[in-house]
Amino acid sequence: MDRRQFLISSATGAAALAAASVPVSCSSGTSKKSGAVPLRISFQEGIAPREELNAKLDYMESLGVVGFEPGGRGLAQRVNEIEQALRGRNISVSAICAGFDGFILSSDPAVKAEFDASFKDILAAAGQLGSTGVIMVPAFNGQEPCLPHTQATRDYLCEQLHELGEYALKCGTSVILEPLNRRECFFMRLVSDAAAICRDSQSEGIRCMGDFWHMQEETSDYAAFISAGDCLRHVHIAGRGDRKMPGETPDVDNYVDGFRALKEMNYKYFVSFECGSEGDREQTVPAAVELMRSQWERA
Ligand code: MG
């Protein structure tokens, strides 16, 4: 059984177990037996200060980075390239970052159809690559034409996500909802907002994430992650002052409270860099990795 088959059968098994214990929920049980929860660091494709994919992966390996987060655009055409580049390495594909056309809440059937087709293509490729899931925002503020924000639209969103989540499970992966903030997505601005949509979508294939940059409206990083419980499938990290490299705004780049929740939850997925850098990446990237490790240790 190769890795992909394992993931597919695991996902199928998980789905079967879930079906046997309805209702689907984001149970937020924590465990105090979490002494050795490893920090699994991932980089988006633009983070490593190298040009070519293999050079980026060599660099990541030298820092002990174990996850790679490519963009979703054109992913189906890149499956072979990425598989080849990862062969024999201790790096796996973490999440896939968006890259689809259209959006799920569009009121224009043609735009919705574009979304359905392109997102399913990315899900299939994500499954082939053993990815944890594909990141999506259902609608950004100002994205038009959009269904009105009503109860009926929320019900529709959950129905559509249910269908997509079941498709994702068949592909051996998931859909990962990314909460933002009120300026970018007013109806999904807290990790718990996304977790509630996961619960109401009634599919194990609908999961969510937290992004330390977007989590500015949370009253507690700790409570935000705990609220997602088993639905938490991915985390993004960036400097909290200006979305640069963690450590470049040292007064505010504190992740300990959130990391403490991840450790208590026995979080087993990735914490992935999604950020720019003010300084020389040859210095700022290794320093950020070191900062994350020391704060994880303290958490
Ligand atoms: Mg993000």
XYZ file of C-alpha atoms and ligand atoms in Angstrom:
300
model
C 0.000 0.000 0.000
C 1.538 3.320 -0.987
C 1.081 6.572 0.893
C -1.830 7.719 -1.237
C -3.749 4.477 -0.860
C -3.079 4.565 2.862
C -4.467 8.085 3.120
C -7.521 7.187 1.070
C -8.258 4.093 3.116
C -7.621 6.052 6.330
C -10.019 8.749 5.196
C -12.612 6.149 4.241
C -12.147 4.431 7.559
C -12.471 7.725 9.378
C -15.647 8.487 7.467
C -17.109 5.098 8.324
C -16.257 5.567 11.989
C -17.808 9.005 11.905
C -20.966 7.666 10.305
C -21.232 5.176 13.126
C -21.105 7.924 15.705
C -23.291 10.747 14.406
C -23.729 13.660 14.806
C -20.626 15.023 13.118
C -19.133 17.617 15.401
C -15.911 19.359 16.292
C -15.482 17.796 19.699
C -12.888 19.820 21.496
C -11.477 17.305 23.888
C -7.971 18.169 25.016
C -5.409 15.861 26.422
C -2.867 16.531 29.094
C -0.833 13.556 27.859
C 0.660 15.725 25.153
C 4.259 15.974 26.298
C 5.829 15.010 23.000
C 3.607 16.641 20.396
C 5.989 17.491 17.534
C 5.921 20.895 15.830
C 5.539 20.122 12.122
C 6.668 23.188 10.198
C 5.612 23.735 6.592
C 6.577 26.367 4.026
C 4.496 27.808 1.242
C 6.346 27.671 -2.055
C 7.603 31.280 -1.918
C 9.215 31.131 1.538
C 12.595 29.430 0.964
C 15.170 31.812 -0.550
C 15.827 29.570 -3.539
C 14.563 29.618 -7.126
C 14.005 26.043 -8.211
C 11.716 23.529 -6.504
C 14.416 20.978 -5.634
C 16.686 23.705 -4.265
C 13.802 24.989 -2.144
C 13.172 21.492 -0.787
C 16.905 20.965 -0.057
C 16.884 24.228 1.870
C 13.738 23.242 3.774
C 15.240 19.873 4.701
C 18.340 21.617 6.032
C 16.061 23.474 8.483
C 14.027 20.396 9.428
C 10.914 21.695 7.684
C 8.634 18.724 6.985
C 5.705 20.224 5.046
C 5.345 21.868 1.651
C 2.285 23.988 0.792
C 1.931 24.642 -2.932
C -0.711 26.856 -4.494
C -3.676 25.124 -6.090
C -3.531 26.853 -9.467
C -2.510 24.345 -12.133
C -1.932 21.674 -9.478
C -3.262 18.828 -11.637
C -0.454 19.519 -14.116
C 2.146 19.584 -11.330
C 1.371 16.308 -9.558
C 4.189 14.426 -11.248
C 6.723 17.243 -10.767
C 5.912 17.514 -7.062
C 5.867 13.743 -6.508
C 9.285 13.429 -8.150
C 10.734 16.315 -6.163
C 9.485 14.874 -2.838
C 10.627 11.299 -3.514
C 13.006 10.113 -0.787
C 12.624 13.262 1.288
C 11.241 13.724 4.783
C 8.838 16.355 3.439
C 5.208 15.819 2.520
C 2.575 18.045 0.995
C 0.740 19.892 3.770
C -2.319 21.859 2.624
C -2.939 23.235 -0.861
C -3.504 26.991 -0.898
C -6.626 27.941 -2.896
C -5.955 28.544 -6.638
C -9.498 27.849 -7.884
C -11.740 29.924 -10.161
C -15.132 31.379 -9.208
C -16.545 31.024 -5.698
C -19.036 28.776 -3.990
C -21.503 31.536 -2.975
C -21.749 33.185 -6.377
C -25.298 33.904 -7.542
C -24.137 33.575 -11.166
C -24.536 29.920 -12.206
C -21.594 30.214 -14.619
C -19.271 31.443 -11.850
C -20.523 28.738 -9.494
C -19.923 26.120 -12.199
C -16.357 27.425 -12.655
C -15.839 27.037 -8.946
C -17.238 23.495 -8.854
C -15.100 22.284 -11.739
C -11.846 23.947 -10.724
C -12.128 23.129 -7.023
C -12.854 19.465 -7.717
C -9.816 19.291 -10.023
C -7.635 20.658 -7.225
C -9.163 18.263 -4.682
C -8.364 15.298 -6.931
C -4.746 16.442 -7.347
C -4.508 17.169 -3.603
C -5.618 13.610 -2.892
C -3.016 12.209 -5.294
C -0.352 14.187 -3.437
C -1.542 13.028 -0.004
C -2.385 16.602 1.014
C -4.265 17.326 4.232
C -6.737 19.501 2.317
C -7.448 22.431 0.026
C -7.863 25.871 1.594
C -10.858 27.995 0.625
C -12.838 31.074 1.619
C -16.521 30.758 0.569
C -16.761 34.462 -0.427
C -14.598 37.482 0.223
C -16.330 40.759 1.085
C -17.030 42.517 -2.186
C -16.827 39.410 -4.355
C -19.726 39.743 -6.816
C -22.271 38.612 -7.759
C -22.854 36.991 -4.380
C -25.918 35.444 -2.764
C -27.379 37.708 -0.052
C -26.155 37.037 3.473
C -29.248 35.368 4.852
C -30.131 32.261 6.811
C -31.125 30.589 3.539
C -27.667 31.301 2.106
C -25.966 29.838 5.139
C -28.091 26.692 4.793
C -27.219 26.562 1.102
C -23.516 26.967 1.929
C -23.648 24.049 4.351
C -25.493 21.865 1.807
C -22.977 22.678 -0.914
C -20.061 22.098 1.444
C -21.514 18.768 2.488
C -21.437 17.613 -1.116
C -17.920 18.971 -1.635
C -16.723 17.446 1.621
C -17.981 14.016 0.613
C -16.184 14.387 -2.720
C -13.003 15.420 -0.894
C -13.192 12.296 1.274
C -13.449 10.132 -1.854
C -10.271 11.845 -3.072
C -8.564 11.120 0.278
C -8.342 14.756 1.321
C -10.494 17.574 2.726
C -11.794 21.099 2.209
C -10.198 23.517 4.712
C -12.182 26.679 5.506
C -9.956 29.652 6.295
C -11.475 32.301 8.570
C -10.186 35.838 7.919
C -11.419 39.028 9.604
C -14.377 41.396 9.273
C -12.735 43.485 6.553
C -12.143 40.444 4.324
C -14.934 37.966 5.154
C -17.397 39.298 7.700
C -19.295 36.026 8.211
C -16.196 33.906 8.868
C -13.826 36.002 10.951
C -13.141 33.695 13.905
C -11.822 30.153 13.980
C -15.024 29.218 15.797
C -17.127 30.673 12.931
C -15.412 28.276 10.533
C -15.691 25.399 13.001
C -19.441 25.962 13.315
C -19.795 25.798 9.526
C -17.791 22.548 9.562
C -20.158 21.104 12.149
C -23.277 22.222 10.289
C -22.007 20.894 6.958
C -22.226 17.382 8.387
C -19.266 16.006 6.485
C -15.925 14.805 7.821
C -14.471 16.232 4.619
C -15.144 19.827 5.738
C -12.427 21.035 8.090
C -11.013 24.420 9.116
C -7.814 26.228 9.998
C -6.473 29.208 11.881
C -4.062 31.833 10.558
C -2.135 33.699 13.251
C -2.136 36.764 10.984
C -5.901 36.806 10.471
C -6.579 35.900 14.110
C -6.433 39.579 15.129
C -10.088 39.574 16.144
C -9.828 36.565 18.411
C -9.961 37.382 22.106
C -7.714 34.376 22.794
C -5.485 32.364 20.460
C -5.795 29.474 22.880
C -9.603 29.518 22.918
C -9.738 29.971 19.138
C -7.864 26.746 18.427
C -9.612 24.831 21.198
C -12.976 25.872 19.703
C -12.123 24.097 16.461
C -11.386 20.785 18.191
C -11.080 17.876 15.795
C -12.034 20.125 12.871
C -8.662 21.909 12.966
C -6.658 20.699 9.963
C -4.109 23.454 9.238
C -2.441 26.557 10.680
C -0.801 29.527 8.943
C 1.822 31.644 10.650
C 3.270 35.097 9.921
C 4.717 38.023 11.818
C 1.818 39.547 13.743
C 2.757 43.167 13.169
C 2.892 43.346 9.392
C 2.612 39.798 8.023
C 6.375 39.529 7.516
C 8.569 36.722 8.828
C 7.831 35.650 12.437
C 10.358 37.520 14.587
C 10.537 40.610 12.393
C 8.075 42.384 14.714
C 9.458 40.931 17.954
C 7.211 42.923 20.305
C 4.091 41.198 19.011
C 5.331 37.927 17.497
C 4.120 35.747 20.310
C 2.497 32.419 19.423
C 2.856 30.669 22.784
C -0.812 30.862 23.780
C -1.935 29.351 20.474
C 0.836 26.743 20.507
C -0.230 25.700 24.001
C -3.693 24.887 22.640
C -2.226 22.945 19.701
C -0.105 20.871 22.066
C -3.011 20.165 24.406
C -5.111 19.134 21.388
C -2.372 16.780 20.180
C -2.532 18.691 16.898
C -0.854 16.470 14.319
C -1.030 18.583 11.171
C 1.182 21.463 9.979
C 2.005 25.033 10.968
C 2.784 26.622 7.633
C 4.575 29.875 6.811
C 2.444 32.313 4.813
C 4.283 35.618 4.990
C 6.702 38.036 3.380
C 10.019 39.230 4.763
C 11.397 42.670 5.424
C 14.983 41.503 5.706
C 17.334 39.061 4.002
C 15.588 35.689 3.907
C 18.920 33.911 4.333
C 18.780 35.288 7.878
C 15.095 35.843 8.588
C 13.841 32.389 7.544
C 16.151 30.313 9.800
C 15.572 32.815 12.631
C 11.802 32.420 12.269
C 12.070 28.618 12.377
C 14.189 28.895 15.512
C 11.719 31.323 17.104
C 8.829 28.948 16.432
C 10.716 26.026 17.947
C 11.631 27.948 21.091
C 8.056 29.189 21.572
C 6.656 25.697 20.954
C 9.026 24.456 23.642
C 7.786 27.147 26.067
C 4.098 26.529 25.308
Mg -3.701 32.277 5.500
